């Protein structure tokens, strides 16, 4: 089965497929060799082998006939190593006097290197790098997906060429090719593409959402088509000590990395915009109202400005039902909400846990605590929305092929919106009349009997203690990453801020999200009364600068300035014109008449010039005229808003969908063996006596596994008091540092942090484990990966590298735990420090373990190609997952699980490309000769089959990634590794079979006679003869 894809030109290396030449066709030129490349699908049942890319040295030895059917039957007589070709065994007679000049003559006839290069058949032609072939490995810039329609099978071509290997034309093609890679049409692979489908779903942009903002398909294509493009998978060098010197992440640049920081694997994003109608918008507006309550439950004032919190867990369930109804689970979905605010004087945000006022109420009410502990799961506390009924697949008539704008009508979404509204209405009836104690009770029962995560463990442990130690308020956010493949942004919520407290790059601020109210909405929402007040304020501000000496023309000019400024802000682009704008339009006509009077009257020249300039300026105005809405669709405010929104959506692709990963090579293992070493100050007999919830730790660590992986756990107890060497290692790694801290009231102070230096600790632990069974490296064996986790338990506050609770090192994971339930971290949200419970570092341990196992990094990190280092963006550090700073929870989302599986695949494909490119490089340097033709033809079919087996696996991996079937693609990584090494071994075997032939079979010495050197050597010979000739001895005369 051979596939042929026609070429074009691209500024990349040629993508390659081997082919077997038809001997009847003439050998193409160097440029024509680039024009058609073929790929054959080969046998995948090859035995694994180890790649070895060393050229075997030519040996002058007696070589037996390896193939009696291809080589002549009469073998030449053996010769001594080093003897010239064709030389017979020398006699034992003493050399005559003419031997010396004959040797000099032979040396003179040896060709120079320049002459050797010009000898036919010895020069190697390089494959041109400018030409290229488009295939599934290197698509055209406008292409989005490759499909089976591009591929056509021609299996007969492979069989037909093998039957005519002995023809003279085939031999001529082989010798003219220059090198084996050129003959097989092979060049190094530059890139392979993995398709990633993405949906941006807009809700509330039909003119009936917040601030009546309307977004059309033309604007969408104008601003968001550039998102639909390709970028490389990137890797981040090892992260150094954070917050040095100003809370900025630093990286350690190495001389060589396991894999390149900018990968050969490119992500081909196929972005689709989906516009939801009024029905869907009404559901989410109703949900925000029903699922929210005051953030400060002690504030019962009706008219006061209030902050409301929405239950993010219930909102997740609502979004998941919408994704299921539209059948878009096999794509990443980013929802952009623009609902109408609950009230103009209120703000809302999303949170899963408790607010500070709710925690205080729960701490003071012991009866409520006991009631929660005795509670049972109640289904009425959750939204009951039936799923899987009357689904409306979104892309039945809209295939995922290119950028598109899809609109769902009410017929598609009517059934879903009806079921959601019924569930929300029932939930609202149960909520009516409940006290603030009941509100806290319902929230606690949802967490306690819902999905188990760190927040569940914290609440359960806090309720068993009298003062609720370790229970802290979570951050309010206006965006959220769900457990499934969706995230949402609420443009009407907030604004909020989070990130490092003292410094840092790209922290989340109140201006990070585009604000509809402050851009396009600011013009549309001003009422008549507000407009009148703003006009008076503008008049007072403008005329306050007048002194005693002024002319009437100056008053008129100032009045024009006021009307011009007001009109640009509150009259231009409105759907419904203000009555005040019409009055100002009439007043402008009167001002124009007065200025014309000054221009033609007896006024002085200065005032005439002022009046003339004002009249010329007024002629160009169109401030108070009615204009169509479409004419103002592309205003500066709208463009600014859409550009800001596009930047946010691009950030979601770079930090959520396809983030950067660790620089190490991370492979897929069938089993993960977690070796937990609990290091305590005093001896502890068993794990039940440890201040650690081992069950939560094992459940959390299991969350980093993929579907087909199996976990294994082993616990070991180590004591510092009983192990002097371990105590010495701990003492040597212990450090203290002064760390800056910014308090909530804005004051600065310096605190002293006691921490363990991870580099020193790792070095000491490695020395201790030299004679033990500690194994933490990523071995070549793909069966089991052993993960040593050192869990240090200390009574005093203790961190890692000043600011970490856990850290992933090259061959181990280190976790520190202290007996402190409330620790002010270097992070903040909404003006308050984020508090850590140092007694429960489970979330940090899982994040560090995920980095060690799969290369998964925190959401705020990404690789910057411009700076060639790591960059930060804290905007998407949200959601209930271990990579978020704004919420508790250690359950990985589907986004992060896909990143783990995709990194396994990318590592395998990346290493496969490196092996194949190294093998192709050897074929490029191996010249083609007439003597080696038959031996090469005996190996050609094996080379083609081995290469095509690799290509077939690349194609299967690319096809599976289109539907996000990473679990199936991961299973092919071991087969891909074996196939790549099989191709490399076939290349080595072919080259090894050619080198002995070039040494033993090529008896004829190809030399060129240069007549200009003969007279010179004769002159030298005569001079030497004259100087060295025997002379007569002189007689001695006494």
mmCIF file of C-alpha atoms in Angstrom, residues 354-691:
data_model
loop_
_atom_site.group_PDB
_atom_site.id
_atom_site.type_symbol
_atom_site.label_atom_id
_atom_site.label_comp_id
_atom_site.label_asym_id
_atom_site.label_seq_id
_atom_site.Cartn_x
_atom_site.Cartn_y
_atom_site.Cartn_z
ATOM 1 C CA UNK A 354 -16.664 29.030 51.894
ATOM 2 C CA UNK A 355 -16.271 32.766 52.366
ATOM 3 C CA UNK A 356 -14.664 34.288 55.442
ATOM 4 C CA UNK A 357 -18.006 35.252 56.985
ATOM 5 C CA UNK A 358 -19.380 31.721 56.478
ATOM 6 C CA UNK A 359 -16.331 30.194 58.169
ATOM 7 C CA UNK A 360 -16.729 32.566 61.121
ATOM 8 C CA UNK A 361 -20.406 31.677 61.427
ATOM 9 C CA UNK A 362 -19.599 27.969 61.300
ATOM 10 C CA UNK A 363 -16.814 28.354 63.869
ATOM 11 C CA UNK A 364 -19.109 30.090 66.362
ATOM 12 C CA UNK A 365 -22.101 27.793 65.901
ATOM 13 C CA UNK A 366 -21.242 24.437 67.518
ATOM 14 C CA UNK A 367 -24.789 23.171 66.978
ATOM 15 C CA UNK A 368 -24.462 23.714 63.260
ATOM 16 C CA UNK A 369 -21.168 21.814 63.236
ATOM 17 C CA UNK A 370 -22.755 18.806 64.918
ATOM 18 C CA UNK A 371 -25.690 18.968 62.524
ATOM 19 C CA UNK A 372 -23.372 18.880 59.518
ATOM 20 C CA UNK A 373 -21.400 15.911 60.896
ATOM 21 C CA UNK A 374 -24.627 13.952 61.322
ATOM 22 C CA UNK A 375 -25.954 14.840 57.870
ATOM 23 C CA UNK A 376 -26.460 12.501 54.936
ATOM 24 C CA UNK A 377 -26.358 13.057 51.215
ATOM 25 C CA UNK A 378 -29.418 14.884 49.899
ATOM 26 C CA UNK A 379 -30.101 14.869 46.149
ATOM 27 C CA UNK A 380 -32.325 17.929 46.495
ATOM 28 C CA UNK A 381 -29.249 20.052 47.127
ATOM 29 C CA UNK A 382 -28.009 19.405 43.594
ATOM 30 C CA UNK A 383 -29.420 20.467 40.251
ATOM 31 C CA UNK A 384 -31.380 17.553 38.801
ATOM 32 C CA UNK A 385 -30.962 17.969 35.033
ATOM 33 C CA UNK A 386 -31.517 14.882 32.930
ATOM 34 C CA UNK A 387 -28.768 14.224 30.394
ATOM 35 C CA UNK A 388 -28.655 12.137 27.229
ATOM 36 C CA UNK A 389 -32.197 13.099 26.110
ATOM 37 C CA UNK A 390 -32.961 14.637 22.697
ATOM 38 C CA UNK A 391 -29.367 15.514 21.979
ATOM 39 C CA UNK A 392 -28.629 17.951 19.161
ATOM 40 C CA UNK A 393 -25.104 17.279 17.845
ATOM 41 C CA UNK A 394 -23.658 20.616 16.889
ATOM 42 C CA UNK A 395 -21.558 19.423 13.955
ATOM 43 C CA UNK A 396 -23.928 17.156 12.066
ATOM 44 C CA UNK A 397 -24.051 19.815 9.364
ATOM 45 C CA UNK A 398 -20.936 21.744 10.470
ATOM 46 C CA UNK A 399 -17.887 19.450 10.202
ATOM 47 C CA UNK A 400 -14.684 20.343 12.014
ATOM 48 C CA UNK A 401 -12.758 21.338 8.911
ATOM 49 C CA UNK A 402 -11.852 25.016 9.181
ATOM 50 C CA UNK A 403 -12.663 28.217 11.007
ATOM 51 C CA UNK A 404 -16.417 28.693 11.064
ATOM 52 C CA UNK A 405 -19.182 30.679 12.687
ATOM 53 C CA UNK A 406 -22.071 28.518 13.866
ATOM 54 C CA UNK A 407 -25.367 29.817 15.237
ATOM 55 C CA UNK A 408 -27.729 27.618 17.217
ATOM 56 C CA UNK A 409 -31.377 28.497 16.896
ATOM 57 C CA UNK A 410 -34.154 28.036 19.430
ATOM 58 C CA UNK A 411 -35.282 24.776 17.842
ATOM 59 C CA UNK A 412 -31.922 23.153 18.645
ATOM 60 C CA UNK A 413 -31.745 24.348 22.235
ATOM 61 C CA UNK A 414 -35.395 24.508 23.226
ATOM 62 C CA UNK A 415 -35.510 21.076 24.876
ATOM 63 C CA UNK A 416 -32.297 21.628 26.851
ATOM 64 C CA UNK A 417 -33.291 25.081 28.059
ATOM 65 C CA UNK A 418 -36.712 23.798 29.146
ATOM 66 C CA UNK A 419 -35.187 21.029 31.296
ATOM 67 C CA UNK A 420 -32.651 23.424 32.830
ATOM 68 C CA UNK A 421 -35.259 26.052 33.673
ATOM 69 C CA UNK A 422 -37.448 23.464 35.381
ATOM 70 C CA UNK A 423 -34.536 22.235 37.493
ATOM 71 C CA UNK A 424 -33.526 25.788 38.393
ATOM 72 C CA UNK A 425 -37.100 26.713 39.324
ATOM 73 C CA UNK A 426 -37.379 23.697 41.646
ATOM 74 C CA UNK A 427 -34.025 24.560 43.222
ATOM 75 C CA UNK A 428 -35.168 28.161 43.710
ATOM 76 C CA UNK A 429 -38.328 27.029 45.508
ATOM 77 C CA UNK A 430 -36.257 24.981 47.962
ATOM 78 C CA UNK A 431 -33.973 27.942 48.548
ATOM 79 C CA UNK A 432 -36.737 30.391 49.447
ATOM 80 C CA UNK A 433 -37.125 31.241 53.104
ATOM 81 C CA UNK A 434 -33.863 29.644 54.211
ATOM 82 C CA UNK A 435 -31.802 31.342 56.896
ATOM 83 C CA UNK A 436 -28.084 32.022 56.683
ATOM 84 C CA UNK A 437 -27.454 28.950 58.864
ATOM 85 C CA UNK A 438 -29.357 26.828 56.372
ATOM 86 C CA UNK A 439 -27.332 28.313 53.514
ATOM 87 C CA UNK A 440 -24.052 27.341 55.194
ATOM 88 C CA UNK A 441 -25.470 23.904 56.059
ATOM 89 C CA UNK A 442 -26.463 23.195 52.461
ATOM 90 C CA UNK A 443 -23.035 24.235 51.203
ATOM 91 C CA UNK A 444 -21.231 22.067 53.759
ATOM 92 C CA UNK A 445 -23.366 19.008 52.937
ATOM 93 C CA UNK A 446 -22.638 19.442 49.215
ATOM 94 C CA UNK A 447 -18.876 19.450 49.900
ATOM 95 C CA UNK A 448 -18.956 16.696 52.515
ATOM 96 C CA UNK A 449 -21.010 14.251 50.428
ATOM 97 C CA UNK A 450 -19.900 15.308 46.968
ATOM 98 C CA UNK A 451 -16.842 14.328 44.979
ATOM 99 C CA UNK A 452 -13.943 13.607 47.279
ATOM 100 C CA UNK A 453 -11.020 16.013 47.062
ATOM 101 C CA UNK A 454 -8.827 18.078 49.368
ATOM 102 C CA UNK A 455 -11.660 20.459 50.278
ATOM 103 C CA UNK A 456 -13.691 17.454 51.437
ATOM 104 C CA UNK A 457 -10.829 16.256 53.673
ATOM 105 C CA UNK A 458 -10.196 19.757 55.046
ATOM 106 C CA UNK A 459 -13.837 20.274 55.979
ATOM 107 C CA UNK A 460 -14.186 16.849 57.539
ATOM 108 C CA UNK A 461 -11.023 17.313 59.618
ATOM 109 C CA UNK A 462 -11.942 20.889 60.582
ATOM 110 C CA UNK A 463 -15.392 19.875 61.810
ATOM 111 C CA UNK A 464 -13.825 17.279 64.104
ATOM 112 C CA UNK A 465 -11.649 19.968 65.688
ATOM 113 C CA UNK A 466 -13.277 22.578 67.897
ATOM 114 C CA UNK A 467 -11.912 25.716 66.185
ATOM 115 C CA UNK A 468 -12.040 24.644 62.484
ATOM 116 C CA UNK A 469 -8.278 24.774 62.039
ATOM 117 C CA UNK A 470 -7.084 24.717 58.450
ATOM 118 C CA UNK A 471 -10.389 25.867 56.930
ATOM 119 C CA UNK A 472 -9.692 29.038 54.923
ATOM 120 C CA UNK A 473 -11.712 31.135 52.515
ATOM 121 C CA UNK A 474 -11.190 30.484 48.809
ATOM 122 C CA UNK A 475 -10.708 33.200 46.208
ATOM 123 C CA UNK A 476 -13.566 34.661 44.211
ATOM 124 C CA UNK A 477 -12.834 34.473 40.482
ATOM 125 C CA UNK A 478 -14.562 35.478 37.250
ATOM 126 C CA UNK A 479 -13.274 32.487 35.265
ATOM 127 C CA UNK A 480 -13.155 28.764 35.929
ATOM 128 C CA UNK A 481 -11.569 25.569 34.585
ATOM 129 C CA UNK A 482 -13.993 22.657 34.898
ATOM 130 C CA UNK A 483 -13.270 18.996 35.522
ATOM 131 C CA UNK A 484 -14.220 18.104 31.953
ATOM 132 C CA UNK A 485 -12.908 19.626 28.729
ATOM 133 C CA UNK A 486 -14.422 23.057 29.233
ATOM 134 C CA UNK A 487 -13.669 26.375 30.898
ATOM 135 C CA UNK A 488 -15.669 29.604 31.071
ATOM 136 C CA UNK A 489 -15.129 33.347 31.362
ATOM 137 C CA UNK A 490 -17.849 35.599 32.780
ATOM 138 C CA UNK A 491 -17.328 39.138 31.482
ATOM 139 C CA UNK A 492 -20.008 40.534 33.794
ATOM 140 C CA UNK A 493 -18.367 39.174 36.960
ATOM 141 C CA UNK A 494 -15.654 40.736 39.051
ATOM 142 C CA UNK A 495 -13.235 42.252 38.427
ATOM 143 C CA UNK A 496 -10.787 40.308 40.604
ATOM 144 C CA UNK A 497 -7.025 40.025 41.038
ATOM 145 C CA UNK A 498 -4.571 37.323 42.120
ATOM 146 C CA UNK A 499 -0.928 36.349 41.857
ATOM 147 C CA UNK A 500 2.297 37.084 43.773
ATOM 148 C CA UNK A 501 1.843 39.725 46.471
ATOM 149 C CA UNK A 502 5.114 41.650 46.176
ATOM 150 C CA UNK A 503 6.032 41.259 42.504
ATOM 151 C CA UNK A 504 5.938 38.946 39.539
ATOM 152 C CA UNK A 505 5.227 38.946 35.819
ATOM 153 C CA UNK A 506 1.763 39.146 34.214
ATOM 154 C CA UNK A 507 -0.189 38.982 37.461
ATOM 155 C CA UNK A 508 -3.963 38.977 37.223
ATOM 156 C CA UNK A 509 -5.326 42.487 37.835
ATOM 157 C CA UNK A 510 -8.764 44.062 37.691
ATOM 158 C CA UNK A 511 -8.019 45.184 34.123
ATOM 159 C CA UNK A 512 -6.857 41.795 32.824
ATOM 160 C CA UNK A 513 -10.288 40.792 31.489
ATOM 161 C CA UNK A 514 -12.025 42.863 28.805
ATOM 162 C CA UNK A 515 -14.805 44.917 30.350
ATOM 163 C CA UNK A 516 -17.963 45.456 28.325
ATOM 164 C CA UNK A 517 -19.256 48.150 30.668
ATOM 165 C CA UNK A 518 -16.099 50.285 30.443
ATOM 166 C CA UNK A 519 -15.770 50.058 26.662
ATOM 167 C CA UNK A 520 -18.763 49.603 24.386
ATOM 168 C CA UNK A 521 -21.283 49.559 27.228
ATOM 169 C CA UNK A 522 -20.272 52.909 28.659
ATOM 170 C CA UNK A 523 -21.928 54.770 25.764
ATOM 171 C CA UNK A 524 -25.136 52.780 25.622
ATOM 172 C CA UNK A 525 -26.127 52.756 29.270
ATOM 173 C CA UNK A 526 -26.203 56.474 30.193
ATOM 174 C CA UNK A 527 -29.725 57.619 31.076
ATOM 175 C CA UNK A 528 -31.195 61.111 30.532
ATOM 176 C CA UNK A 529 -30.641 62.081 34.170
ATOM 177 C CA UNK A 530 -27.070 60.784 34.210
ATOM 178 C CA UNK A 531 -26.330 62.541 30.925
ATOM 179 C CA UNK A 532 -27.604 65.844 32.332
ATOM 180 C CA UNK A 533 -25.368 65.498 35.386
ATOM 181 C CA UNK A 534 -22.331 64.647 33.255
ATOM 182 C CA UNK A 535 -22.994 67.692 31.038
ATOM 183 C CA UNK A 536 -23.154 70.016 34.065
ATOM 184 C CA UNK A 537 -19.947 68.539 35.460
ATOM 185 C CA UNK A 538 -18.207 69.106 32.137
ATOM 186 C CA UNK A 539 -19.434 72.718 31.969
ATOM 187 C CA UNK A 540 -18.237 73.492 35.511
ATOM 188 C CA UNK A 541 -14.843 71.929 34.823
ATOM 189 C CA UNK A 542 -14.379 73.850 31.548
ATOM 190 C CA UNK A 543 -15.488 77.294 32.783
ATOM 191 C CA UNK A 544 -13.656 77.103 36.095
ATOM 192 C CA UNK A 545 -10.440 78.133 34.313
ATOM 193 C CA UNK A 546 -11.799 81.499 33.093
ATOM 194 C CA UNK A 547 -10.460 84.662 34.680
ATOM 195 C CA UNK A 548 -11.689 88.259 34.569
ATOM 196 C CA UNK A 549 -10.301 89.246 31.153
ATOM 197 C CA UNK A 550 -12.101 87.251 28.492
ATOM 198 C CA UNK A 551 -14.049 87.976 25.321
ATOM 199 C CA UNK A 552 -17.485 86.736 24.295
ATOM 200 C CA UNK A 553 -15.880 84.659 21.539
ATOM 201 C CA UNK A 554 -13.926 82.776 24.210
ATOM 202 C CA UNK A 555 -17.192 81.884 25.949
ATOM 203 C CA UNK A 556 -18.623 80.539 22.711
ATOM 204 C CA UNK A 557 -15.487 78.518 22.007
ATOM 205 C CA UNK A 558 -15.546 77.019 25.502
ATOM 206 C CA UNK A 559 -19.209 76.087 25.055
ATOM 207 C CA UNK A 560 -18.354 74.368 21.760
ATOM 208 C CA UNK A 561 -15.597 72.414 23.491
ATOM 209 C CA UNK A 562 -18.049 71.188 26.138
ATOM 210 C CA UNK A 563 -20.623 70.067 23.580
ATOM 211 C CA UNK A 564 -17.993 68.355 21.430
ATOM 212 C CA UNK A 565 -16.584 66.381 24.374
ATOM 213 C CA UNK A 566 -20.024 65.399 25.619
ATOM 214 C CA UNK A 567 -21.242 64.363 22.162
ATOM 215 C CA UNK A 568 -18.280 62.059 21.523
ATOM 216 C CA UNK A 569 -18.849 60.305 24.850
ATOM 217 C CA UNK A 570 -22.636 60.061 25.052
ATOM 218 C CA UNK A 571 -24.222 60.773 21.681
ATOM 219 C CA UNK A 572 -22.184 58.983 19.012
ATOM 220 C CA UNK A 573 -23.152 55.379 18.236
ATOM 221 C CA UNK A 574 -26.287 55.149 20.404
ATOM 222 C CA UNK A 575 -29.264 53.068 19.272
ATOM 223 C CA UNK A 576 -31.696 55.462 20.972
ATOM 224 C CA UNK A 577 -30.667 59.109 20.898
ATOM 225 C CA UNK A 578 -30.872 61.125 24.097
ATOM 226 C CA UNK A 579 -33.239 64.080 24.126
ATOM 227 C CA UNK A 580 -30.366 66.150 25.509
ATOM 228 C CA UNK A 581 -28.331 65.397 22.378
ATOM 229 C CA UNK A 582 -31.127 66.782 20.210
ATOM 230 C CA UNK A 583 -31.251 69.956 22.313
ATOM 231 C CA UNK A 584 -27.501 70.382 21.995
ATOM 232 C CA UNK A 585 -27.803 69.973 18.231
ATOM 233 C CA UNK A 586 -30.227 72.919 18.117
ATOM 234 C CA UNK A 587 -27.925 74.950 20.355
ATOM 235 C CA UNK A 588 -25.014 74.272 17.987
ATOM 236 C CA UNK A 589 -26.920 75.903 15.141
ATOM 237 C CA UNK A 590 -27.379 79.038 17.289
ATOM 238 C CA UNK A 591 -23.671 79.032 18.144
ATOM 239 C CA UNK A 592 -22.824 78.789 14.468
ATOM 240 C CA UNK A 593 -24.949 81.865 13.689
ATOM 241 C CA UNK A 594 -23.312 83.873 16.506
ATOM 242 C CA UNK A 595 -19.813 82.926 15.322
ATOM 243 C CA UNK A 596 -20.650 83.970 11.745
ATOM 244 C CA UNK A 597 -21.639 87.359 13.135
ATOM 245 C CA UNK A 598 -18.282 87.793 14.809
ATOM 246 C CA UNK A 599 -16.527 86.698 11.634
ATOM 247 C CA UNK A 600 -18.182 89.358 9.462
ATOM 248 C CA UNK A 601 -18.581 92.100 12.090
ATOM 249 C CA UNK A 602 -16.283 94.812 13.392
ATOM 250 C CA UNK A 603 -14.366 92.547 15.757
ATOM 251 C CA UNK A 604 -10.582 92.639 15.917
ATOM 252 C CA UNK A 605 -8.462 90.297 13.851
ATOM 253 C CA UNK A 606 -7.696 87.912 16.718
ATOM 254 C CA UNK A 607 -11.338 87.243 17.514
ATOM 255 C CA UNK A 608 -12.179 86.951 13.809
ATOM 256 C CA UNK A 609 -9.508 84.293 13.424
ATOM 257 C CA UNK A 610 -10.872 82.394 16.457
ATOM 258 C CA UNK A 611 -14.402 82.505 15.057
ATOM 259 C CA UNK A 612 -13.233 81.363 11.616
ATOM 260 C CA UNK A 613 -11.297 78.393 13.066
ATOM 261 C CA UNK A 614 -14.335 77.357 15.107
ATOM 262 C CA UNK A 615 -16.611 77.525 12.062
ATOM 263 C CA UNK A 616 -14.202 75.403 10.021
ATOM 264 C CA UNK A 617 -14.106 72.844 12.829
ATOM 265 C CA UNK A 618 -17.910 72.715 13.058
ATOM 266 C CA UNK A 619 -18.247 72.113 9.312
ATOM 267 C CA UNK A 620 -16.519 68.744 9.712
ATOM 268 C CA UNK A 621 -18.760 67.572 12.584
ATOM 269 C CA UNK A 622 -21.529 65.033 12.439
ATOM 270 C CA UNK A 623 -21.986 64.688 16.186
ATOM 271 C CA UNK A 624 -25.736 64.823 16.619
ATOM 272 C CA UNK A 625 -26.949 63.281 13.369
ATOM 273 C CA UNK A 626 -28.732 59.910 13.374
ATOM 274 C CA UNK A 627 -26.487 57.223 11.900
ATOM 275 C CA UNK A 628 -27.062 53.522 11.334
ATOM 276 C CA UNK A 629 -25.804 51.007 13.858
ATOM 277 C CA UNK A 630 -23.692 49.227 11.269
ATOM 278 C CA UNK A 631 -21.767 52.418 10.541
ATOM 279 C CA UNK A 632 -20.437 52.462 14.104
ATOM 280 C CA UNK A 633 -19.850 48.717 14.439
ATOM 281 C CA UNK A 634 -16.091 49.126 14.223
ATOM 282 C CA UNK A 635 -15.429 51.889 16.696
ATOM 283 C CA UNK A 636 -12.241 52.206 18.661
ATOM 284 C CA UNK A 637 -13.997 50.946 21.794
ATOM 285 C CA UNK A 638 -15.243 47.797 20.075
ATOM 286 C CA UNK A 639 -11.897 47.146 18.439
ATOM 287 C CA UNK A 640 -10.149 47.543 21.763
ATOM 288 C CA UNK A 641 -12.592 45.171 23.433
ATOM 289 C CA UNK A 642 -12.312 42.497 20.723
ATOM 290 C CA UNK A 643 -8.518 42.707 20.635
ATOM 291 C CA UNK A 644 -8.422 42.256 24.408
ATOM 292 C CA UNK A 645 -10.818 39.330 24.195
ATOM 293 C CA UNK A 646 -8.727 37.704 21.459
ATOM 294 C CA UNK A 647 -5.670 37.973 23.673
ATOM 295 C CA UNK A 648 -7.545 36.227 26.481
ATOM 296 C CA UNK A 649 -8.638 33.379 24.220
ATOM 297 C CA UNK A 650 -5.101 32.972 22.903
ATOM 298 C CA UNK A 651 -3.941 32.697 26.521
ATOM 299 C CA UNK A 652 -6.399 29.866 27.105
ATOM 300 C CA UNK A 653 -4.777 27.882 24.283
ATOM 301 C CA UNK A 654 -1.246 28.526 25.564
ATOM 302 C CA UNK A 655 -1.892 27.914 29.276
ATOM 303 C CA UNK A 656 -4.898 25.567 29.440
ATOM 304 C CA UNK A 657 -5.268 23.525 26.235
ATOM 305 C CA UNK A 658 -1.645 23.022 25.121
ATOM 306 C CA UNK A 659 0.676 24.390 27.822
ATOM 307 C CA UNK A 660 4.439 24.055 27.958
ATOM 308 C CA UNK A 661 5.857 20.995 29.710
ATOM 309 C CA UNK A 662 9.036 20.027 31.505
ATOM 310 C CA UNK A 663 12.271 19.680 29.532
ATOM 311 C CA UNK A 664 12.801 16.029 30.486
ATOM 312 C CA UNK A 665 11.814 13.051 28.344
ATOM 313 C CA UNK A 666 8.739 11.488 29.950
ATOM 314 C CA UNK A 667 7.702 8.023 28.778
ATOM 315 C CA UNK A 668 4.565 5.996 29.267
ATOM 316 C CA UNK A 669 4.847 3.179 31.836
ATOM 317 C CA UNK A 670 2.318 0.446 32.458
ATOM 318 C CA UNK A 671 2.779 0.637 36.235
ATOM 319 C CA UNK A 672 3.754 3.439 38.599
ATOM 320 C CA UNK A 673 5.332 2.404 41.871
ATOM 321 C CA UNK A 674 5.030 5.161 44.492
ATOM 322 C CA UNK A 675 7.607 4.644 47.231
ATOM 323 C CA UNK A 676 6.644 6.862 50.172
ATOM 324 C CA UNK A 677 9.446 7.592 52.643
ATOM 325 C CA UNK A 678 8.001 9.352 55.700
ATOM 326 C CA UNK A 679 10.851 11.076 57.542
ATOM 327 C CA UNK A 680 9.960 12.095 61.117
ATOM 328 C CA UNK A 681 11.961 13.655 63.937
ATOM 329 C CA UNK A 682 11.149 10.869 66.382
ATOM 330 C CA UNK A 683 10.563 7.214 65.708
ATOM 331 C CA UNK A 684 7.012 6.243 64.685
ATOM 332 C CA UNK A 685 5.998 2.598 64.706
ATOM 333 C CA UNK A 686 3.385 2.589 61.902
ATOM 334 C CA UNK A 687 1.701 4.941 59.443
ATOM 335 C CA UNK A 688 -1.467 5.199 61.556
ATOM 336 C CA UNK A 689 0.462 7.269 64.077
ATOM 337 C CA UNK A 690 1.589 9.755 61.411
ATOM 338 C CA UNK A 691 -0.107 13.166 61.161
#
